[in-house]
CSV table of C-alpha atoms in Angstrom, one decimal:
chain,number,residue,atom,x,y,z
A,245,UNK,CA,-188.7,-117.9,11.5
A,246,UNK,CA,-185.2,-118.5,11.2
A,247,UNK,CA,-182.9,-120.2,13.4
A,248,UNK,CA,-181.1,-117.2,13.9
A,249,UNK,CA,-184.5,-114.9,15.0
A,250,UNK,CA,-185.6,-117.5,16.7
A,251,UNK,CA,-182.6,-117.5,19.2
A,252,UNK,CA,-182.3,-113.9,19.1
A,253,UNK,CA,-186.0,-114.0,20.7
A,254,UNK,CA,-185.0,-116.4,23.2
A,255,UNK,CA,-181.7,-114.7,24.2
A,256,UNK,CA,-181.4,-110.9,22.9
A,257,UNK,CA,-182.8,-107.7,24.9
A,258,UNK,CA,-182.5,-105.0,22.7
A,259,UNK,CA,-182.2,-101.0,23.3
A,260,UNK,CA,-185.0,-98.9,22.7
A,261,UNK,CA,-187.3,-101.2,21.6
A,262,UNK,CA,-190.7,-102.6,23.0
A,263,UNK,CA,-189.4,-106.3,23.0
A,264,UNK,CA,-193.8,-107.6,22.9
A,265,UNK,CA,-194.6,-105.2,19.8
A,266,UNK,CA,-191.7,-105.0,18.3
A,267,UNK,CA,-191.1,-106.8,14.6
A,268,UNK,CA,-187.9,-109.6,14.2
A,269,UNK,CA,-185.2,-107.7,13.4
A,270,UNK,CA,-183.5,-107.4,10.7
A,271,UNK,CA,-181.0,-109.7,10.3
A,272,UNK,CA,-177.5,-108.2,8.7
A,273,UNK,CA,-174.4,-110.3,8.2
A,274,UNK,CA,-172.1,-107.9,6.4
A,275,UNK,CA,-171.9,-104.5,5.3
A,276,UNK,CA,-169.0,-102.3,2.6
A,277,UNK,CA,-169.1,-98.6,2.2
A,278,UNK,CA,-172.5,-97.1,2.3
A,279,UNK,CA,-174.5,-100.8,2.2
A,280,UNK,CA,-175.2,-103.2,4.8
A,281,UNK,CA,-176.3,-106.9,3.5
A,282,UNK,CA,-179.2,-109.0,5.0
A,283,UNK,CA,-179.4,-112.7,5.9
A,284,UNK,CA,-182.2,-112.8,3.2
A,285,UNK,CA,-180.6,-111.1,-0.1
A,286,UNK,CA,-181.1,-107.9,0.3
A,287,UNK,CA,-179.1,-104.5,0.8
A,288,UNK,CA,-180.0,-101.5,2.1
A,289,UNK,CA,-178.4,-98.2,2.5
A,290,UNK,CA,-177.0,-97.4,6.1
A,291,UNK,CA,-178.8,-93.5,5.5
A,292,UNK,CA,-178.6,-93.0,10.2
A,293,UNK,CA,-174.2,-94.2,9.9
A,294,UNK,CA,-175.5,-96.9,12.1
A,295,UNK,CA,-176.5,-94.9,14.9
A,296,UNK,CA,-174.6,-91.6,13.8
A,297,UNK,CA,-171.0,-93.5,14.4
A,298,UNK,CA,-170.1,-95.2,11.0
A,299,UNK,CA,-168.9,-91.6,9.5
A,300,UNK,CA,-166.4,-93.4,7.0
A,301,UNK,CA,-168.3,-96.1,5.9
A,302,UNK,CA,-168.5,-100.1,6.9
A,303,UNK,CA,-165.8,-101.8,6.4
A,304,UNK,CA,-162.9,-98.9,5.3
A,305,UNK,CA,-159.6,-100.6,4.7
A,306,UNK,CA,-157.6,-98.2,6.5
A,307,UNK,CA,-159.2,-98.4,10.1
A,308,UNK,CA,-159.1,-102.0,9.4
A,309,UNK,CA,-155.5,-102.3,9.1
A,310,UNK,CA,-154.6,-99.9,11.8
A,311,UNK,CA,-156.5,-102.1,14.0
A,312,UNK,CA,-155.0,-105.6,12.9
A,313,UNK,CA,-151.4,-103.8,13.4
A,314,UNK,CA,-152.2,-102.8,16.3
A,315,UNK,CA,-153.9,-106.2,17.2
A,316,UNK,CA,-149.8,-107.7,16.9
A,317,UNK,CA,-148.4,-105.4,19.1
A,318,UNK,CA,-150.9,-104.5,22.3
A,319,UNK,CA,-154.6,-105.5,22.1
A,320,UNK,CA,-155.0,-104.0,25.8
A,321,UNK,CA,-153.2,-102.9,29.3
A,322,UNK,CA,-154.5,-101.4,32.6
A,323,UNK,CA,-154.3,-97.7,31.8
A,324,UNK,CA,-153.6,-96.8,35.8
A,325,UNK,CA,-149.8,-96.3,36.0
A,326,UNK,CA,-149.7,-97.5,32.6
A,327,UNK,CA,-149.4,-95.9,29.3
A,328,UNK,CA,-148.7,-96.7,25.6
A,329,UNK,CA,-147.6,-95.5,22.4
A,330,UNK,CA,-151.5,-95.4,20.6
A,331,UNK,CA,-153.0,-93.5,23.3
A,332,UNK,CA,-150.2,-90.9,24.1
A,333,UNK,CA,-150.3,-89.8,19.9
A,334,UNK,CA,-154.0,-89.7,20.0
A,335,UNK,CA,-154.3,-87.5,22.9
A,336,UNK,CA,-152.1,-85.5,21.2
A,337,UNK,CA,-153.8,-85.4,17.6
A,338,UNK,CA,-157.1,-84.5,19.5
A,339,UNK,CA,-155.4,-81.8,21.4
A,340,UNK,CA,-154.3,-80.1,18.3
A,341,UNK,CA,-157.0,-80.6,16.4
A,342,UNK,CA,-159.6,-78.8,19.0
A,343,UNK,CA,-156.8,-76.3,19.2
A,344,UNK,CA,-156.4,-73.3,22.1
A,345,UNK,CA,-157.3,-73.8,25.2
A,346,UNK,CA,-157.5,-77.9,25.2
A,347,UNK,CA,-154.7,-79.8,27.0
A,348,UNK,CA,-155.4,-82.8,28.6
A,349,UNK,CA,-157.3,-85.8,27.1
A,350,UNK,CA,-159.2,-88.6,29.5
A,351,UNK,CA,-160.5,-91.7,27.8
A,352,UNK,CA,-163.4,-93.4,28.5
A,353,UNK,CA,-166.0,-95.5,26.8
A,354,UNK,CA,-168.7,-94.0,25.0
A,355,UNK,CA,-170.6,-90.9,25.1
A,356,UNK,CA,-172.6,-91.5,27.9
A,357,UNK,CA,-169.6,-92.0,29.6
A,358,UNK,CA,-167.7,-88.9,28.8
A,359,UNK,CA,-170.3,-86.8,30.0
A,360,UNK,CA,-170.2,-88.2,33.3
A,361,UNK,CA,-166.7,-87.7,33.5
A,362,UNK,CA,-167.8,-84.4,32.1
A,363,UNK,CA,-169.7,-83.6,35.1
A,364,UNK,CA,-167.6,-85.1,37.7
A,365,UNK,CA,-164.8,-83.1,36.4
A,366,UNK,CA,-166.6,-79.7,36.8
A,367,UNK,CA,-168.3,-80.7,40.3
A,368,UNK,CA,-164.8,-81.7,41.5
A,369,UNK,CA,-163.3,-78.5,40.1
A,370,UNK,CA,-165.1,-76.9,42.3
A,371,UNK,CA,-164.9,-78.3,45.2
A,372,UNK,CA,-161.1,-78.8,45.0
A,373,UNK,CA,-161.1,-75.0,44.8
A,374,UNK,CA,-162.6,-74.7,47.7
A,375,UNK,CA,-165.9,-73.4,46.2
A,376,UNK,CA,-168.6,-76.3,46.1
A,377,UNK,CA,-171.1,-75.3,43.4
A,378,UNK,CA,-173.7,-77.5,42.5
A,379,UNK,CA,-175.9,-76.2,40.0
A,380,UNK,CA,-176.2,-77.0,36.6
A,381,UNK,CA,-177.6,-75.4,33.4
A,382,UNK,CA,-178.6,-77.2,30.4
A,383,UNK,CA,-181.4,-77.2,27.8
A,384,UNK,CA,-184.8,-78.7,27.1
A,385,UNK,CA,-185.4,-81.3,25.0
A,386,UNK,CA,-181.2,-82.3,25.4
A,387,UNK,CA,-179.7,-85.9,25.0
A,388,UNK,CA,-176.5,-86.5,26.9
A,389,UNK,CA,-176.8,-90.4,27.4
A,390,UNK,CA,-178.5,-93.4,29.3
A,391,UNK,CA,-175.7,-93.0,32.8
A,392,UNK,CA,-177.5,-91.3,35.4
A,393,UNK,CA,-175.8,-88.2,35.2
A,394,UNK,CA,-176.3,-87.9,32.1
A,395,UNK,CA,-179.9,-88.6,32.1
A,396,UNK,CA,-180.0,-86.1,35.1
A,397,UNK,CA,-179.1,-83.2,32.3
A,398,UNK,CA,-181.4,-84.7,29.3
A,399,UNK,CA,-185.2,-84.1,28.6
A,400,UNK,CA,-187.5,-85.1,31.7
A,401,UNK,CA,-190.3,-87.8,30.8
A,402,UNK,CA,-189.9,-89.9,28.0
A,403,UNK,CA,-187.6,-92.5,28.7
A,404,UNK,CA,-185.8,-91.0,31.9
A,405,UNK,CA,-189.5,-91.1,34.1
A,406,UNK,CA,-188.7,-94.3,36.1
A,407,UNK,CA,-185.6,-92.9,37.2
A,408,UNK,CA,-186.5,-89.1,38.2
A,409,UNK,CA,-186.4,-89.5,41.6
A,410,UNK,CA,-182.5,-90.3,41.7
A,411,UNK,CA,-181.5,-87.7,39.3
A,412,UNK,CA,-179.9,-84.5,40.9
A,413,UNK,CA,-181.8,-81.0,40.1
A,414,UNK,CA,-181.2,-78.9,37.0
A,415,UNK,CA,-182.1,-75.6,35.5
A,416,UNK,CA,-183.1,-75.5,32.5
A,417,UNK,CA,-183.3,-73.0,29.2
A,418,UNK,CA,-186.1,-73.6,26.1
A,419,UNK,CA,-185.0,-74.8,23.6
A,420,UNK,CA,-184.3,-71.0,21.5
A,421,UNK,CA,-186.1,-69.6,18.2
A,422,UNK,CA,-186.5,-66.3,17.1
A,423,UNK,CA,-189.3,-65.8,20.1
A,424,UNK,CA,-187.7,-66.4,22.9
A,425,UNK,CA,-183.9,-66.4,22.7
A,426,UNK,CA,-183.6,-63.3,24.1
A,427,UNK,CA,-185.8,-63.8,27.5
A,428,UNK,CA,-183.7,-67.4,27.7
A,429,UNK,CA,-179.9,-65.8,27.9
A,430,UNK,CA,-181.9,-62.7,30.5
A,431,UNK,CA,-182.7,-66.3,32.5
A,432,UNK,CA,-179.5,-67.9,32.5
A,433,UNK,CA,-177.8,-64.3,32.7
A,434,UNK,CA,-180.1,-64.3,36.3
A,435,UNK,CA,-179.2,-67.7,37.3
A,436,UNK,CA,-175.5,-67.3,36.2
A,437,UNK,CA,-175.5,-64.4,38.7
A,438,UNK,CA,-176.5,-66.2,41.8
A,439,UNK,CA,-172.7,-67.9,41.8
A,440,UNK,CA,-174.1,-71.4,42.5
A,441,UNK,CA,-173.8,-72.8,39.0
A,442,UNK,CA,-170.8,-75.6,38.3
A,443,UNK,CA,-171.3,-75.5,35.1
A,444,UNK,CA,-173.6,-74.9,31.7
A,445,UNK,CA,-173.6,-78.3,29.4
A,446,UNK,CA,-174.6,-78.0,25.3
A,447,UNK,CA,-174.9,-80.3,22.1
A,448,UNK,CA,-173.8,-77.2,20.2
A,449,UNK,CA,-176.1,-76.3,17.2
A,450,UNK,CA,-177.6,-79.8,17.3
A,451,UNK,CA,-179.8,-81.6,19.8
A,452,UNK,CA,-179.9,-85.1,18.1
A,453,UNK,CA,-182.4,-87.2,19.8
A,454,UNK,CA,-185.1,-84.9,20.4
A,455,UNK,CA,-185.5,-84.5,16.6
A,456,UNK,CA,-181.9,-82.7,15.6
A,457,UNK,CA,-183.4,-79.5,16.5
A,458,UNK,CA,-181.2,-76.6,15.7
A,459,UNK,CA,-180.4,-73.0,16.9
A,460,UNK,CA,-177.9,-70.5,16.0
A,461,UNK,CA,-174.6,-69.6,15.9
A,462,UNK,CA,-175.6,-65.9,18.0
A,463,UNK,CA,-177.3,-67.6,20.6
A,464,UNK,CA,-174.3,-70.1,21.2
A,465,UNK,CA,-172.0,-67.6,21.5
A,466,UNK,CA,-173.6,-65.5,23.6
A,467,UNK,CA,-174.8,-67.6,26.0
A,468,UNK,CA,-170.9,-69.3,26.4
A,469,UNK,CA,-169.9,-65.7,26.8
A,470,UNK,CA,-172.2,-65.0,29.6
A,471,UNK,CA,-171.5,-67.9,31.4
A,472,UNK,CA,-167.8,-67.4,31.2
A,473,UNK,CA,-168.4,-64.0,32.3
A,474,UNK,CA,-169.9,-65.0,35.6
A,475,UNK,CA,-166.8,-67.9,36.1
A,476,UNK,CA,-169.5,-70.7,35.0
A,477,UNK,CA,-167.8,-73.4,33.1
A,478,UNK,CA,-168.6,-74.4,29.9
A,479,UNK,CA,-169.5,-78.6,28.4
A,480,UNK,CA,-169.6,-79.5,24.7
A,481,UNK,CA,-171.1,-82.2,24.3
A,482,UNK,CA,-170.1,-83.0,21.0
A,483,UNK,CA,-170.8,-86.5,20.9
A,484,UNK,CA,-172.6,-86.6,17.5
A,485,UNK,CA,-172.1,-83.0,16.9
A,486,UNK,CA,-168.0,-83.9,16.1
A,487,UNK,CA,-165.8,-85.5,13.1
A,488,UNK,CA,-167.6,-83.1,10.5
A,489,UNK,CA,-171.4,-84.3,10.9
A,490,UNK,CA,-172.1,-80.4,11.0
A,491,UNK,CA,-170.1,-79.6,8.0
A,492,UNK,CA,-167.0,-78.6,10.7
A,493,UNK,CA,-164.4,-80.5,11.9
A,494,UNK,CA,-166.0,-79.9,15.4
A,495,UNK,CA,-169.4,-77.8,15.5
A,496,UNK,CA,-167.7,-75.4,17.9
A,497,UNK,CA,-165.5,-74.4,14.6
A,498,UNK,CA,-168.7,-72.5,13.2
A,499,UNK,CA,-168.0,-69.5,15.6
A,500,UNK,CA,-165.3,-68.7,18.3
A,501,UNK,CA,-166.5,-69.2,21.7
A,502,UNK,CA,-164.9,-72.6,23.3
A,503,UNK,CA,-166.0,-74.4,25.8
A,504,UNK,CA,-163.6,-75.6,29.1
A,505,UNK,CA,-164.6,-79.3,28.3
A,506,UNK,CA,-165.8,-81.1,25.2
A,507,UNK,CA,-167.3,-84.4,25.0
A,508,UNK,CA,-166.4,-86.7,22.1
A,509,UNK,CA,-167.1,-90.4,21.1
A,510,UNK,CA,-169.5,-91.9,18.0
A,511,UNK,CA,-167.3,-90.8,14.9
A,512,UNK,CA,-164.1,-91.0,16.8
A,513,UNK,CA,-163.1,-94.0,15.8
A,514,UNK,CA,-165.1,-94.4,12.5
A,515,UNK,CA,-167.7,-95.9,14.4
A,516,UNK,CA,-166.2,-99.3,14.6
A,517,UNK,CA,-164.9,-99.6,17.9
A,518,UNK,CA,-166.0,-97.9,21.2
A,519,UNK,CA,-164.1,-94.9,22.6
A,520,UNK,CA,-165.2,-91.6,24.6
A,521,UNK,CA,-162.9,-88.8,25.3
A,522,UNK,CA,-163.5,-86.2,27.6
A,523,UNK,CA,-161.0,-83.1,27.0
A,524,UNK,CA,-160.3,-80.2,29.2
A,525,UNK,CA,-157.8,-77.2,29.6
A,526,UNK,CA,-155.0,-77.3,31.4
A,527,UNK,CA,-157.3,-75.2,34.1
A,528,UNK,CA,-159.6,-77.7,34.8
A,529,UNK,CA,-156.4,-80.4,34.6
A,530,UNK,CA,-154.3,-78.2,37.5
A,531,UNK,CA,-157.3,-78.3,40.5
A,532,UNK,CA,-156.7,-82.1,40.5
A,533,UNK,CA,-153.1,-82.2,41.2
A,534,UNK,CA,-152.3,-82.3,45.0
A,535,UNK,CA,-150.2,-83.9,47.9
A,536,UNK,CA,-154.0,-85.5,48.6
A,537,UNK,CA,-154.9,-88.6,46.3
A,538,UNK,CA,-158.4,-87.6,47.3
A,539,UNK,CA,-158.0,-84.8,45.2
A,540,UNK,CA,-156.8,-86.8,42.1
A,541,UNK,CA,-160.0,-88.0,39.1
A,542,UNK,CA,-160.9,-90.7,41.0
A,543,UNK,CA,-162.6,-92.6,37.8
A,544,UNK,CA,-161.9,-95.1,35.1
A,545,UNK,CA,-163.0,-98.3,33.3
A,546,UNK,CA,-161.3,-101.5,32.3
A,547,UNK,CA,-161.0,-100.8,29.0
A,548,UNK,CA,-160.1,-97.0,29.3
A,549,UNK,CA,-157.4,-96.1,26.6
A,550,UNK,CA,-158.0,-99.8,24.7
A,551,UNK,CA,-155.4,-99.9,22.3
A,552,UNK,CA,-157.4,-101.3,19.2
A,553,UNK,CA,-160.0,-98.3,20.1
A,554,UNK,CA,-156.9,-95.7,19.9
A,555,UNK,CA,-155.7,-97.2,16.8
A,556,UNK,CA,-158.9,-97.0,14.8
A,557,UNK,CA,-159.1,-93.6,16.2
A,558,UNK,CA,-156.0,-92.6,14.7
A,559,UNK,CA,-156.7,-94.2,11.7
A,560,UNK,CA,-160.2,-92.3,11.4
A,561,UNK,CA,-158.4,-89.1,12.1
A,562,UNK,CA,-156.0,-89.8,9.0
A,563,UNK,CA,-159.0,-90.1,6.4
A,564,UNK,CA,-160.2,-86.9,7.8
A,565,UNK,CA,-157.2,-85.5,6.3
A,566,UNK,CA,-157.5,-86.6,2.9
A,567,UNK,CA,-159.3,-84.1,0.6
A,568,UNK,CA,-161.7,-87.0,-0.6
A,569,UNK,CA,-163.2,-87.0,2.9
A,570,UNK,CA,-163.7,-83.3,3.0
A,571,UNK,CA,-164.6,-83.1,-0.9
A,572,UNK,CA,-167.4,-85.9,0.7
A,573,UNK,CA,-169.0,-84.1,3.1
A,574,UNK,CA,-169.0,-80.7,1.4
A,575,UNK,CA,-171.0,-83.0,-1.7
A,576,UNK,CA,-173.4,-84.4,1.0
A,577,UNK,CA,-174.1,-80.9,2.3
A,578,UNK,CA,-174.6,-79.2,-1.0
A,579,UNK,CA,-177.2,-81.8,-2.5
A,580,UNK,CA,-179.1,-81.8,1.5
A,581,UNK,CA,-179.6,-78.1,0.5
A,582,UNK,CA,-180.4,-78.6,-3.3
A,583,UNK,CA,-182.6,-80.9,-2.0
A,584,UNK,CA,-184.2,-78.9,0.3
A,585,UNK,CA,-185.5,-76.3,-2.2
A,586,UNK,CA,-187.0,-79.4,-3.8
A,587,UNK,CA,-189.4,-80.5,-0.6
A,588,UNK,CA,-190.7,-76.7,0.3
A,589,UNK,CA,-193.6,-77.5,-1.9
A,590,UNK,CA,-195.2,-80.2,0.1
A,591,UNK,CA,-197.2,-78.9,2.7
A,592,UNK,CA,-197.5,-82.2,4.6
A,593,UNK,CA,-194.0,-81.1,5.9
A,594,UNK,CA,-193.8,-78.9,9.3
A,595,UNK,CA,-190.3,-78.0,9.2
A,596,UNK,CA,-187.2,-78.7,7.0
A,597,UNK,CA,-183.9,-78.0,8.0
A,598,UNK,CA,-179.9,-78.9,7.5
A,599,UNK,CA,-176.5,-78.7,8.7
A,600,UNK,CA,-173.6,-80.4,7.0
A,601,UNK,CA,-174.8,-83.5,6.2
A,602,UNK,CA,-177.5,-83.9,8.9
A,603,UNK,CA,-180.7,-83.4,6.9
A,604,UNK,CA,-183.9,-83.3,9.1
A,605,UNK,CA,-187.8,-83.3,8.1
A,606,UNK,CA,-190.5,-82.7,10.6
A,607,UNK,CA,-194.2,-83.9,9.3
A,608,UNK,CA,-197.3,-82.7,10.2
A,609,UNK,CA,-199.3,-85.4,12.2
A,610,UNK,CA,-202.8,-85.8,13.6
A,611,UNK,CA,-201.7,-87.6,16.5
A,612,UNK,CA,-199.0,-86.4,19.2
A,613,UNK,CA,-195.5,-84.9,17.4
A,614,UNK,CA,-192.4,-86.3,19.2
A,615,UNK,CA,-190.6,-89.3,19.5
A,616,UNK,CA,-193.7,-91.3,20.2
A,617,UNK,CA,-195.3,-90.2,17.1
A,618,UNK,CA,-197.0,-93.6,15.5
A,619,UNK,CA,-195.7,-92.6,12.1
A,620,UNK,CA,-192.4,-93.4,12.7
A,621,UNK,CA,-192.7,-97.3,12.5
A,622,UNK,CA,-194.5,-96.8,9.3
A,623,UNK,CA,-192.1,-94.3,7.9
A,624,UNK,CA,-188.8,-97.3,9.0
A,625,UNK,CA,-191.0,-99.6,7.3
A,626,UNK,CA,-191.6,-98.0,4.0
A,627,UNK,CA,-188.0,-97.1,3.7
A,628,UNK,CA,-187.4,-100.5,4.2
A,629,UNK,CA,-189.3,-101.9,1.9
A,630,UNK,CA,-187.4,-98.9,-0.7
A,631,UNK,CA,-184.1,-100.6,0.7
A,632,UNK,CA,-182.9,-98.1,2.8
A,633,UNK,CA,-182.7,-97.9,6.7
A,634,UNK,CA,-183.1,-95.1,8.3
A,635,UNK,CA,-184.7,-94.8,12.0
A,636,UNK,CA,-186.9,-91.9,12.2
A,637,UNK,CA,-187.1,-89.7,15.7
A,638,UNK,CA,-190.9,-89.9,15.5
A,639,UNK,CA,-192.3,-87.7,13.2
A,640,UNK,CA,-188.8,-86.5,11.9
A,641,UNK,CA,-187.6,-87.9,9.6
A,642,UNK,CA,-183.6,-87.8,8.8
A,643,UNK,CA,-180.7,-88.6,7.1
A,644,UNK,CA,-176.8,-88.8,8.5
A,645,UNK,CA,-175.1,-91.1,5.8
A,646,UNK,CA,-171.3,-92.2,5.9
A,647,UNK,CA,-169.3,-89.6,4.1
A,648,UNK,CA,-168.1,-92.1,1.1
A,649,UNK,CA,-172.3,-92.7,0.5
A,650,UNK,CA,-172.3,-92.6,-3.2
A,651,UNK,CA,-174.2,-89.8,-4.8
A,652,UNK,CA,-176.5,-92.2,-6.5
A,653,UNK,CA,-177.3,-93.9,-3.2
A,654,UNK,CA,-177.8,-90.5,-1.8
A,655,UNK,CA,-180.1,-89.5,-4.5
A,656,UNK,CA,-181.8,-93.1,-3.9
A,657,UNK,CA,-183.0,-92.0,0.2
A,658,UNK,CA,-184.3,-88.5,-1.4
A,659,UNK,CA,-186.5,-90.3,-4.0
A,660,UNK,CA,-187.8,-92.7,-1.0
A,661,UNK,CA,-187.8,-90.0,1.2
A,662,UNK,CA,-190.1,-87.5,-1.0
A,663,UNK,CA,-192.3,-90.8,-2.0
A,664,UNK,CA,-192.8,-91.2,1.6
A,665,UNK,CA,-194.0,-87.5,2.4
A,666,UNK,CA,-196.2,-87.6,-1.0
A,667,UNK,CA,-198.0,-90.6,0.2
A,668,UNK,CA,-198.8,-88.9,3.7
A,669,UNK,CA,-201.0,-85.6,3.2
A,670,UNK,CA,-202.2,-84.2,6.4
């Protein structure tokens, strides 16, 4: 074991892992484009974006530089009574990038954390209105974070079964498919009606961590418009959803409904620094203002509105704008499809499906499907072994590369990939 392991042993706890069962870690000590490099030799291609954040790429000179600019003139300030020059123009990108009705930006940490403000801004809406509601809808099998609110919203069980007993209640809607979408918006049409609900909260077309499960454009829609109708506001959480992972700018662009919030963090900044943003209309904004400081958004961090965060923000925004970016993830979501067409002929597979560049294969296993399912350690392993690291929801298998992945290392993960699936006949 090397000195390096052997202190991470002794000193590192790390997330979402069974520290008695779990293998070392692997040990990476630099990463360009696409590739991260072990301690040992090796590369391997980053085929999650290193938890769905790196959307650019490791190591992009451009964030880079914003940041060490940035580094010269203001690393970081109290952002109560405070403001500066980083924060103001990237509140005011986002705001024109998510278009009508947004407004007002609030900066936070990291996803988990902009749902809670999420939520806290829709309670507090209400009851500054003079209308406490405290109901809110949101669907099976979601992933909103590891903060108590936002476990509150997320799948029961799992990982959130120590904690149930603190969470507040929710309603809930299945997950939809072509059986049941219609008896799921008569529910929340029913629920809706009772006037009790704060708010309804979404990953729109994606739910990531339960297995990036997706649903359509139709039921989106008409479930924001139904809740809308009955004076129900609507969250986006478009934590990994955002900053084109779907194909869109924001998943909301596929059709025209828009929520009153959106969530946004992981791509925001490239994935190299932590940032969360929590964006509502000037609606929402205008219930807080008041003689009473009660009233006021009573929440914040010490590193709300960092200014190295901002800057690599803006600086992620800027490659957005360049055609190679977009000519990227158009590439990525073209050969996911080609692809595709390719893998219907295994019948070890359960489900294939794809968005943008979010490619997602369900395999048929003997023991329990889910997140739990024992294949996934020995799919990560395998692909491994091929070079590649990818970390499999359970029996699904995906791939969410950076958007400058070269098409030979993309073609590289399909080859493992299929290899994989070949190997494992059910």
């Amino acid at each position: 074991m090397s000195d390096l392991l052997r202190k991470d042993k002794q000193y590192v706890w790390h997330p979402f892992t069974q520290m008695k069962t779990a293998d070392a870690p692997l040990v990476i000590i630099s990463a360009k484009g696409a590739r991260l490099f072990a301690a040992d030799g090796k590369s391997y291609i980053d085929a999650n974006s290193s938890w769905w954040v790196n959307v650019h790429g490791h190591g992009n000179p451009v964030i880079g530089e914003a940041i060490a600019k940035q580094f010269q003139q203001l690393d970081h300030v109290i952002f109560a009574g405070v403001t500066h020059p980083s924060a103001v123009e990237l509140a005011e990108q986002v705001v024109h990038l998510l278009g009508d009705p947004f407004q007002k930006v609030f900066f936070s940490d990291d996803g988990s954390t902009a749902v809670e403000v999420a939520l806290k801004m829709a309670f507090q809406y209400w009851h500054n209105s003079g209308q406490p509601k405290q109901r809110i809808l949101a669907m099976e099998g979601a992933y909103h974070g590891d903060t108590f609110g936002a476990m509150a919203i997320g799948q029961r069980g799992y990982f959130n079964e120590p904690f149930e007993h603190f969470f507040f209640d929710v309603d809930f809607l299945a997950f939809p498919n072509e059986q049941n979408s219609l008896d799921e918006l008569q529910k929340a049409d029913t629920l809706f009606a009772s006037g009790e609900f704060a708010a309804l909260i979404l990953e729109p077309l994606v739910q990531g961590s339960s297995g990036m499960r997706m649903y359509s454009v139709d039921f989106l829609e008409q479930l924001v418009q139904m809740a809308k109708r009955h004076n129900v506001l609507v969250i986006f959480d478009e934590v990994m959803t955002a900053w084109g992972r779907t194909g869109q700018l924001f998943a909301m662009n596929h059709g025209s409904v828009r929520p009153d919030i959106i969530c946004l963090s992981k791509g925001l900044t490239g994935g190299v620094l932590p940032l969360g943003l929590t964006v509502s209309t000037d609606k929402i904004y205008n219930a807080f203002l008041a003689d009473e400081k009660t009233k006021a958004l009573l929440h914040g961090h010490s590193f709300t509105g960092n200014a190295l965060s901002c800057a690599a923000a803006l600086a992620s925004i800027q490659l957005f704008r360049q055609n190679e970016t977009k000519a990227n993830i158009e590439r990525i979501s073209t050969s996911h499809q080609s692809f595709i067409s390719k893998l219907q002929r295994h019948s070890s597979i359960a489900s294939i499906r794809a968005l943008g560049t979010i490619l997602a294969v369900d395999l048929k296993v003997k023991d329990e499907a889910g997140y739990f399912s024992s294949i996934r350690d020995e799919a990560y392993s395998f692909m491994l072994s091929q070079g590649i690291l990818m970390r499999p929801l359970g029996n699904c298998l995906f791939i969410n590369p950076p958007y400058c992945i070269e098409q030979a290392e993309l073609e590289c993960i399909y080859e493992a990939l299929e290899k994989f699936i070949v190997q494992h006949p059910v």
